[in-house]
C-alpha cells in the first residue's frame, strides 16, 4: 500500500482548487493516483504543487465552489517538511482569436520539472522561466527570451529543454534543443509551412520526436511528417519520416524498451494502416520501416512495458453500439500473437 508523506498545513481553513498534483523527484512522472474529496492527486517524491490563492487546510469541510475566484497563485511545497517554498502568480492568458477581454484558463501543469528535480520551468509569452531548487530562485536571475515560443518539454533523462517557435516574417519555424543551466543551443531545425509541432521524448531520452503538422499547397490541406532527433549521437542528427498530404496520423508511440515506434496513419475515415519503424545509429544513418498492418480500425498503440509486443486497440462505446477491437503483435517476429 502506498502512503503519502505527512504535511503540516497552515491552520486557517480555506478552499482549494481541484487542480492539485504531486510533482515527481527523480523522473517527474505521475505514479499512482489518490482520489480525495478535493480531486485527484498523484504521488511523486520531493515537491508538491498546489493551485490556490490562499493557504490550504485539510480540515476544510466544504468543497470548492464555482464562484471561488481567488486562484491566482501556484504554491510549491517541500514534501518532506510540509513547508511552502514559494508562491508564484498565475498569469492571465489570452489569444488573438479570443473574444475581446475574454481570459483563457491557465494550462495545467503550470510547471514542468527536470528529471532530477534540480530545475523546474514555466512558459509565458515569449519567455521560458527556469527556476532552481531548493532556493526557488530564477536561474541566472534572468528569464530565457524566446520570441513566439509555443511549447517546451524537458528530456526525461538530461537537463535539456526542447521547444518550438512558429514562422515569423521570413524566418522559419524552429525546433531547438537548449542545455540547462548553460543555455547553450545544442541543435536547431528550421521548418516551413508549419501549423503545429508536438514534442514527444522517448522515455530513455535517446530520441526526440517532433510531429510537424504542415500546410499543403494553397494551405487547403494539412499533412504530417516527423523530425526525429538522435540524442546520443554526435551533433544530434535528424531522421525524417513523411506521409502523404491526404494521410491523417492519429497515433504515435515509442517502444519503452528498444528503439522502435508505431504510427497509425491513413487516408480513409474508418480504416488506417499501422506501421512500425526502428531507429538505427548513425553507422547506417537511416530510419528503417519494419512492417505494416494494413486497413484496420485501430485508434491506439499500447506497448508492453518491456517492449517487443504491441497492443493495437479500438475501444468500443455504448452510444455508438460498437465493440472494442484488440490485436497483439510481436514486432520482432512481425506476427500476430492473438
Tab-separated table of C-alpha atoms in Angstrom:
chain	number	residue	atom	x	y	z
A	1	UNK	CA	0.000	0.000	0.000
A	2	UNK	CA	1.371	3.422	-0.977
A	3	UNK	CA	1.383	6.151	1.667
A	4	UNK	CA	1.812	9.901	1.401
A	5	UNK	CA	4.416	11.838	3.424
A	6	UNK	CA	2.950	13.816	6.326
A	7	UNK	CA	2.404	17.504	5.566
A	8	UNK	CA	1.860	20.212	8.168
A	9	UNK	CA	-0.522	22.672	6.555
A	10	UNK	CA	-1.438	26.093	7.941
A	11	UNK	CA	-4.305	26.028	10.399
A	12	UNK	CA	-6.536	28.646	8.739
A	13	UNK	CA	-9.285	26.927	6.771
A	14	UNK	CA	-9.713	27.826	3.132
A	15	UNK	CA	-10.992	26.431	-0.122
A	16	UNK	CA	-8.619	24.743	-2.561
A	17	UNK	CA	-8.950	24.274	-6.277
A	18	UNK	CA	-9.194	20.730	-7.582
A	19	UNK	CA	-6.129	21.170	-9.791
A	20	UNK	CA	-3.761	19.593	-7.268
A	21	UNK	CA	-0.843	17.342	-8.093
A	22	UNK	CA	2.329	15.980	-6.559
A	23	UNK	CA	5.394	16.608	-8.693
A	24	UNK	CA	7.976	13.888	-9.101
A	25	UNK	CA	11.538	13.742	-7.895
A	26	UNK	CA	13.888	11.585	-9.960
A	27	UNK	CA	11.836	11.218	-13.106
A	28	UNK	CA	8.993	13.757	-12.979
A	29	UNK	CA	6.394	11.111	-13.775
A	30	UNK	CA	2.980	10.508	-12.324
A	31	UNK	CA	2.805	7.400	-10.202
A	32	UNK	CA	-0.390	6.088	-8.617
A	33	UNK	CA	-3.422	8.411	-8.334
A	34	UNK	CA	-5.003	9.129	-4.972
A	35	UNK	CA	-8.652	10.221	-5.083
A	36	UNK	CA	-9.709	12.728	-2.439
A	37	UNK	CA	-12.721	14.950	-1.862
A	38	UNK	CA	-10.672	17.795	-3.315
A	39	UNK	CA	-9.937	15.983	-6.563
A	40	UNK	CA	-7.232	13.585	-7.703
A	41	UNK	CA	-3.630	13.893	-6.552
A	42	UNK	CA	-0.666	11.980	-7.933
A	43	UNK	CA	2.127	10.701	-5.730
A	44	UNK	CA	5.590	11.964	-6.541
A	45	UNK	CA	8.696	12.413	-4.440
A	46	UNK	CA	10.107	15.826	-3.478
A	47	UNK	CA	7.727	18.685	-4.204
A	48	UNK	CA	4.008	19.361	-4.008
A	49	UNK	CA	2.459	21.963	-6.309
A	50	UNK	CA	-0.970	23.384	-5.464
A	51	UNK	CA	-3.123	25.902	-7.271
A	52	UNK	CA	-4.732	28.109	-4.658
A	53	UNK	CA	-4.994	31.758	-3.764
A	54	UNK	CA	-4.766	31.180	-0.011
A	55	UNK	CA	-3.422	28.655	2.476
A	56	UNK	CA	-4.549	25.054	2.318
A	57	UNK	CA	-6.206	23.243	5.187
A	58	UNK	CA	-7.068	19.530	5.131
A	59	UNK	CA	-9.752	20.275	7.704
A	60	UNK	CA	-11.925	22.236	5.280
A	61	UNK	CA	-15.288	20.506	5.142
A	62	UNK	CA	-16.846	22.186	2.127
A	63	UNK	CA	-15.870	21.534	-1.448
A	64	UNK	CA	-14.595	24.323	-3.701
A	65	UNK	CA	-17.432	26.461	-5.018
A	66	UNK	CA	-17.834	27.565	-8.613
A	67	UNK	CA	-17.659	31.229	-7.612
A	68	UNK	CA	-14.295	30.821	-5.936
A	69	UNK	CA	-12.047	33.218	-7.890
A	70	UNK	CA	-9.030	33.779	-5.639
A	71	UNK	CA	-6.872	31.332	-7.581
A	72	UNK	CA	-4.041	33.475	-8.854
A	73	UNK	CA	-1.238	31.646	-7.073
A	74	UNK	CA	0.610	28.380	-7.505
A	75	UNK	CA	2.452	27.239	-4.394
A	76	UNK	CA	5.466	24.913	-4.369
A	77	UNK	CA	5.738	22.890	-1.154
A	78	UNK	CA	8.571	20.747	0.179
A	79	UNK	CA	7.005	17.334	0.767
A	80	UNK	CA	9.477	16.184	3.430
A	81	UNK	CA	8.767	19.143	5.727
A	82	UNK	CA	5.368	20.378	4.523
A	83	UNK	CA	6.921	23.823	4.111
A	84	UNK	CA	5.698	26.221	1.370
A	85	UNK	CA	8.820	27.293	-0.521
A	86	UNK	CA	7.417	29.931	-2.863
A	87	UNK	CA	4.186	31.430	-4.204
A	88	UNK	CA	4.058	32.066	-7.957
A	89	UNK	CA	1.420	34.228	-9.677
A	90	UNK	CA	-0.736	32.620	-12.355
A	91	UNK	CA	-0.542	34.927	-15.344
A	92	UNK	CA	-3.517	35.805	-17.495
A	93	UNK	CA	-3.551	34.103	-20.863
A	94	UNK	CA	-5.189	35.467	-23.986
A	95	UNK	CA	-5.213	34.613	-27.670
A	96	UNK	CA	-5.774	36.837	-30.706
A	97	UNK	CA	-8.800	34.750	-31.697
A	98	UNK	CA	-10.428	35.003	-28.271
A	99	UNK	CA	-13.286	37.400	-27.618
A	100	UNK	CA	-12.172	40.847	-26.563
A	101	UNK	CA	-11.466	40.879	-22.859
A	102	UNK	CA	-12.007	37.136	-22.540
A	103	UNK	CA	-9.456	35.421	-20.359
A	104	UNK	CA	-8.458	31.832	-21.052
A	105	UNK	CA	-7.764	29.372	-18.235
A	106	UNK	CA	-4.154	28.638	-17.346
A	107	UNK	CA	-2.753	25.345	-18.621
A	108	UNK	CA	-2.010	22.671	-16.026
A	109	UNK	CA	0.637	21.653	-15.167
A	110	UNK	CA	1.962	25.192	-14.942
A	111	UNK	CA	5.461	23.941	-14.096
A	112	UNK	CA	7.438	21.221	-15.848
A	113	UNK	CA	10.329	19.600	-13.992
A	114	UNK	CA	13.799	18.429	-14.983
A	115	UNK	CA	14.385	14.687	-14.461
A	116	UNK	CA	16.322	15.130	-11.197
A	117	UNK	CA	14.192	17.995	-9.790
A	118	UNK	CA	17.139	20.385	-9.943
A	119	UNK	CA	15.141	22.726	-12.182
A	120	UNK	CA	11.541	23.486	-13.000
A	121	UNK	CA	10.235	25.781	-15.711
A	122	UNK	CA	7.122	27.576	-16.888
A	123	UNK	CA	6.047	29.025	-20.217
A	124	UNK	CA	4.922	32.635	-20.533
A	125	UNK	CA	4.529	34.934	-23.510
A	126	UNK	CA	7.847	34.964	-25.407
A	127	UNK	CA	9.823	33.541	-22.458
A	128	UNK	CA	10.652	30.349	-20.604
A	129	UNK	CA	11.408	30.908	-16.924
A	130	UNK	CA	13.668	28.281	-15.344
A	131	UNK	CA	13.907	28.070	-11.549
A	132	UNK	CA	16.340	26.164	-9.325
A	133	UNK	CA	15.657	24.018	-6.278
A	134	UNK	CA	15.639	24.235	-3.347
A	135	UNK	CA	16.152	28.024	-3.494
A	136	UNK	CA	13.197	28.520	-5.893
A	137	UNK	CA	15.168	31.362	-7.495
A	138	UNK	CA	15.173	32.259	-11.187
A	139	UNK	CA	18.120	30.599	-12.932
A	140	UNK	CA	20.794	33.240	-13.529
A	141	UNK	CA	18.270	35.833	-12.293
A	142	UNK	CA	17.105	36.143	-15.883
A	143	UNK	CA	14.308	34.639	-17.971
A	144	UNK	CA	15.112	32.965	-21.300
A	145	UNK	CA	13.714	35.229	-24.004
A	146	UNK	CA	12.392	33.229	-26.989
A	147	UNK	CA	10.135	35.267	-29.293
A	148	UNK	CA	6.958	33.361	-30.129
A	149	UNK	CA	7.790	30.218	-28.142
A	150	UNK	CA	4.763	27.892	-28.201
A	151	UNK	CA	5.664	24.847	-26.110
A	152	UNK	CA	8.569	23.076	-24.448
A	153	UNK	CA	9.364	19.697	-22.911
A	154	UNK	CA	12.203	18.514	-20.650
A	155	UNK	CA	14.257	15.497	-21.613
A	156	UNK	CA	13.261	12.651	-19.261
A	157	UNK	CA	16.940	11.895	-18.514
A	158	UNK	CA	19.048	15.003	-19.152
A	159	UNK	CA	18.939	18.745	-18.338
A	160	UNK	CA	17.840	19.610	-21.876
A	161	UNK	CA	14.756	21.546	-22.957
A	162	UNK	CA	13.203	21.065	-26.397
A	163	UNK	CA	10.993	23.912	-27.595
A	164	UNK	CA	9.477	25.195	-30.799
A	165	UNK	CA	8.636	28.585	-32.281
A	166	UNK	CA	6.349	29.381	-35.262
A	167	UNK	CA	7.225	31.121	-38.503
A	168	UNK	CA	7.611	34.860	-38.075
A	169	UNK	CA	8.055	37.066	-41.121
A	170	UNK	CA	10.672	35.457	-43.376
A	171	UNK	CA	12.046	33.326	-40.542
A	172	UNK	CA	11.095	29.637	-40.459
A	173	UNK	CA	9.529	27.806	-37.571
A	174	UNK	CA	12.190	26.216	-35.375
A	175	UNK	CA	12.643	23.241	-33.092
A	176	UNK	CA	15.546	23.835	-30.705
A	177	UNK	CA	17.459	21.887	-28.076
A	178	UNK	CA	18.635	24.029	-25.157
A	179	UNK	CA	21.047	22.815	-22.481
A	180	UNK	CA	20.384	23.931	-18.900
A	181	UNK	CA	21.952	25.690	-16.975
A	182	UNK	CA	24.386	26.890	-19.661
A	183	UNK	CA	21.558	27.946	-22.034
A	184	UNK	CA	23.700	26.704	-24.915
A	185	UNK	CA	21.719	25.834	-28.049
A	186	UNK	CA	22.731	22.276	-28.927
A	187	UNK	CA	20.795	21.919	-32.174
A	188	UNK	CA	18.027	23.585	-34.140
A	189	UNK	CA	15.959	22.683	-37.173
A	190	UNK	CA	14.166	25.198	-39.381
A	191	UNK	CA	10.731	24.258	-40.741
A	192	UNK	CA	8.377	25.918	-43.231
A	193	UNK	CA	4.599	25.865	-43.785
A	194	UNK	CA	4.083	24.787	-40.182
A	195	UNK	CA	0.683	24.702	-38.482
A	196	UNK	CA	1.733	22.973	-35.255
A	197	UNK	CA	4.519	20.943	-33.669
A	198	UNK	CA	4.095	18.265	-30.992
A	199	UNK	CA	7.186	17.238	-28.996
A	200	UNK	CA	7.468	13.706	-27.593
A	201	UNK	CA	10.564	12.318	-25.868
A	202	UNK	CA	11.387	8.635	-25.677
A	203	UNK	CA	11.409	7.508	-22.033
A	204	UNK	CA	15.152	6.793	-22.012
A	205	UNK	CA	15.952	10.178	-23.569
A	206	UNK	CA	17.626	8.600	-26.605
A	207	UNK	CA	15.287	10.188	-29.150
A	208	UNK	CA	13.036	13.206	-29.514
A	209	UNK	CA	10.092	13.004	-31.912
A	210	UNK	CA	8.723	16.224	-33.398
A	211	UNK	CA	5.363	15.679	-35.037
A	212	UNK	CA	5.189	18.529	-37.553
A	213	UNK	CA	1.760	19.361	-38.967
A	214	UNK	CA	2.254	21.301	-42.182
A	215	UNK	CA	0.074	23.194	-44.610
A	216	UNK	CA	-0.202	21.704	-48.092
A	217	UNK	CA	-0.483	23.560	-51.371
A	218	UNK	CA	-2.678	26.658	-51.167
A	219	UNK	CA	-2.951	25.920	-47.423
A	220	UNK	CA	-6.186	23.981	-48.060
A	221	UNK	CA	-4.961	20.719	-46.557
A	222	UNK	CA	-2.562	19.657	-43.859
A	223	UNK	CA	-0.141	16.767	-43.701
A	224	UNK	CA	2.238	15.313	-41.133
A	225	UNK	CA	5.890	14.458	-41.019
A	226	UNK	CA	8.171	13.514	-38.134
A	227	UNK	CA	11.567	15.032	-37.403
A	228	UNK	CA	13.353	12.633	-35.038
A	229	UNK	CA	16.482	13.742	-33.163
A	230	UNK	CA	19.160	11.200	-32.236
A	231	UNK	CA	20.116	12.487	-28.787
A	232	UNK	CA	23.049	10.127	-28.155
A	233	UNK	CA	24.846	10.704	-31.460
A	234	UNK	CA	27.315	13.445	-32.301
A	235	UNK	CA	25.708	16.705	-33.493
A	236	UNK	CA	22.221	15.268	-32.859
A	237	UNK	CA	21.408	14.036	-36.389
A	238	UNK	CA	17.776	14.072	-37.524
A	239	UNK	CA	15.751	11.430	-39.362
A	240	UNK	CA	12.659	12.476	-41.317
A	241	UNK	CA	9.534	10.373	-41.777
A	242	UNK	CA	6.971	11.794	-44.213
A	243	UNK	CA	3.380	10.880	-45.002
A	244	UNK	CA	1.203	11.784	-47.953
A	245	UNK	CA	-0.720	15.036	-47.918
A	246	UNK	CA	-4.108	13.332	-47.528
A	247	UNK	CA	-2.956	10.884	-44.851
A	248	UNK	CA	-4.076	11.542	-41.299
A	249	UNK	CA	-1.758	10.472	-38.478
A	250	UNK	CA	-3.839	9.567	-35.428
A	251	UNK	CA	-1.273	7.971	-33.097
A	252	UNK	CA	2.475	7.737	-32.457
A	253	UNK	CA	4.014	5.681	-29.648
A	254	UNK	CA	7.600	4.885	-28.697
A	255	UNK	CA	8.559	1.391	-27.597
A	256	UNK	CA	9.502	1.662	-23.872
A	257	UNK	CA	12.493	-0.656	-24.158
A	258	UNK	CA	14.212	-0.639	-27.529
A	259	UNK	CA	14.489	1.719	-30.483
A	260	UNK	CA	11.184	1.233	-32.286
A	261	UNK	CA	7.919	3.118	-32.606
A	262	UNK	CA	4.490	2.650	-34.140
A	263	UNK	CA	2.339	5.045	-36.169
A	264	UNK	CA	-1.343	4.850	-37.126
A	265	UNK	CA	-1.927	6.614	-40.441
A	266	UNK	CA	-4.282	6.530	-43.407
A	267	UNK	CA	-6.451	8.384	-45.897
A	268	UNK	CA	-9.771	6.693	-45.129
A	269	UNK	CA	-12.044	7.874	-42.339
A	270	UNK	CA	-12.678	4.454	-40.762
A	271	UNK	CA	-9.620	2.437	-41.761
A	272	UNK	CA	-5.927	3.100	-41.273
A	273	UNK	CA	-2.569	1.374	-41.534
A	274	UNK	CA	-0.347	0.702	-38.517
A	275	UNK	CA	3.340	0.923	-39.394
A	276	UNK	CA	6.337	0.069	-37.244
A	277	UNK	CA	9.803	1.580	-37.617
A	278	UNK	CA	13.208	1.216	-35.970
A	279	UNK	CA	15.850	3.839	-35.273
A	280	UNK	CA	19.368	2.823	-36.287
A	281	UNK	CA	22.539	4.547	-35.170
A	282	UNK	CA	24.440	6.920	-37.426
A	283	UNK	CA	26.539	3.981	-38.628
A	284	UNK	CA	23.723	3.407	-41.108
A	285	UNK	CA	22.075	6.788	-40.740
A	286	UNK	CA	18.624	5.630	-41.778
A	287	UNK	CA	15.214	5.174	-40.282
A	288	UNK	CA	14.031	1.642	-41.102
A	289	UNK	CA	10.498	0.511	-41.872
A	290	UNK	CA	9.812	-2.861	-40.220
A	291	UNK	CA	6.325	-3.843	-41.367
A	292	UNK	CA	2.772	-2.513	-41.745
A	293	UNK	CA	-0.565	-3.887	-40.583
A	294	UNK	CA	-2.944	-2.657	-43.323
A	295	UNK	CA	-6.532	-1.433	-43.276
A	296	UNK	CA	-7.550	-1.687	-39.641
A	297	UNK	CA	-9.885	0.313	-37.410
A	298	UNK	CA	-7.412	0.777	-34.584
A	299	UNK	CA	-7.110	4.112	-32.790
A	300	UNK	CA	-4.341	3.418	-30.273
A	301	UNK	CA	-0.985	1.667	-29.867
A	302	UNK	CA	-0.021	0.379	-26.410
A	303	UNK	CA	3.378	-1.251	-25.950
A	304	UNK	CA	4.297	-3.861	-23.387
A	305	UNK	CA	6.451	-2.230	-20.654
A	306	UNK	CA	9.299	-4.485	-21.786
A	307	UNK	CA	8.772	-3.726	-25.458
A	308	UNK	CA	8.548	-6.223	-28.354
A	309	UNK	CA	4.763	-6.762	-28.085
A	310	UNK	CA	2.357	-4.005	-29.159
A	311	UNK	CA	-1.373	-3.944	-28.496
A	312	UNK	CA	-3.412	-2.329	-31.263
A	313	UNK	CA	-6.787	-1.214	-29.966
A	314	UNK	CA	-10.077	0.356	-30.844
A	315	UNK	CA	-12.217	0.980	-27.788
A	316	UNK	CA	-15.944	0.440	-28.199
A	317	UNK	CA	-18.537	2.910	-26.966
A	318	UNK	CA	-22.127	2.169	-25.828
A	319	UNK	CA	-23.526	5.271	-27.518
A	320	UNK	CA	-22.144	4.073	-30.847
A	321	UNK	CA	-23.229	0.456	-30.328
A	322	UNK	CA	-19.693	-0.674	-31.168
A	323	UNK	CA	-17.472	-3.308	-29.629
A	324	UNK	CA	-13.809	-2.914	-28.853
A	325	UNK	CA	-11.239	-4.480	-31.169
A	326	UNK	CA	-7.840	-5.660	-29.935
A	327	UNK	CA	-4.880	-7.412	-31.537
A	328	UNK	CA	-1.429	-8.163	-30.124
A	329	UNK	CA	1.591	-8.144	-32.430
A	330	UNK	CA	5.128	-9.372	-31.869
A	331	UNK	CA	7.028	-6.591	-33.613
A	332	UNK	CA	10.310	-8.527	-33.623
A	333	UNK	CA	8.761	-11.521	-35.403
A	334	UNK	CA	6.324	-9.401	-37.487
A	335	UNK	CA	3.456	-11.627	-36.476
A	336	UNK	CA	0.012	-11.527	-34.908
A	337	UNK	CA	0.139	-13.070	-31.441
A	338	UNK	CA	-3.584	-13.093	-30.699
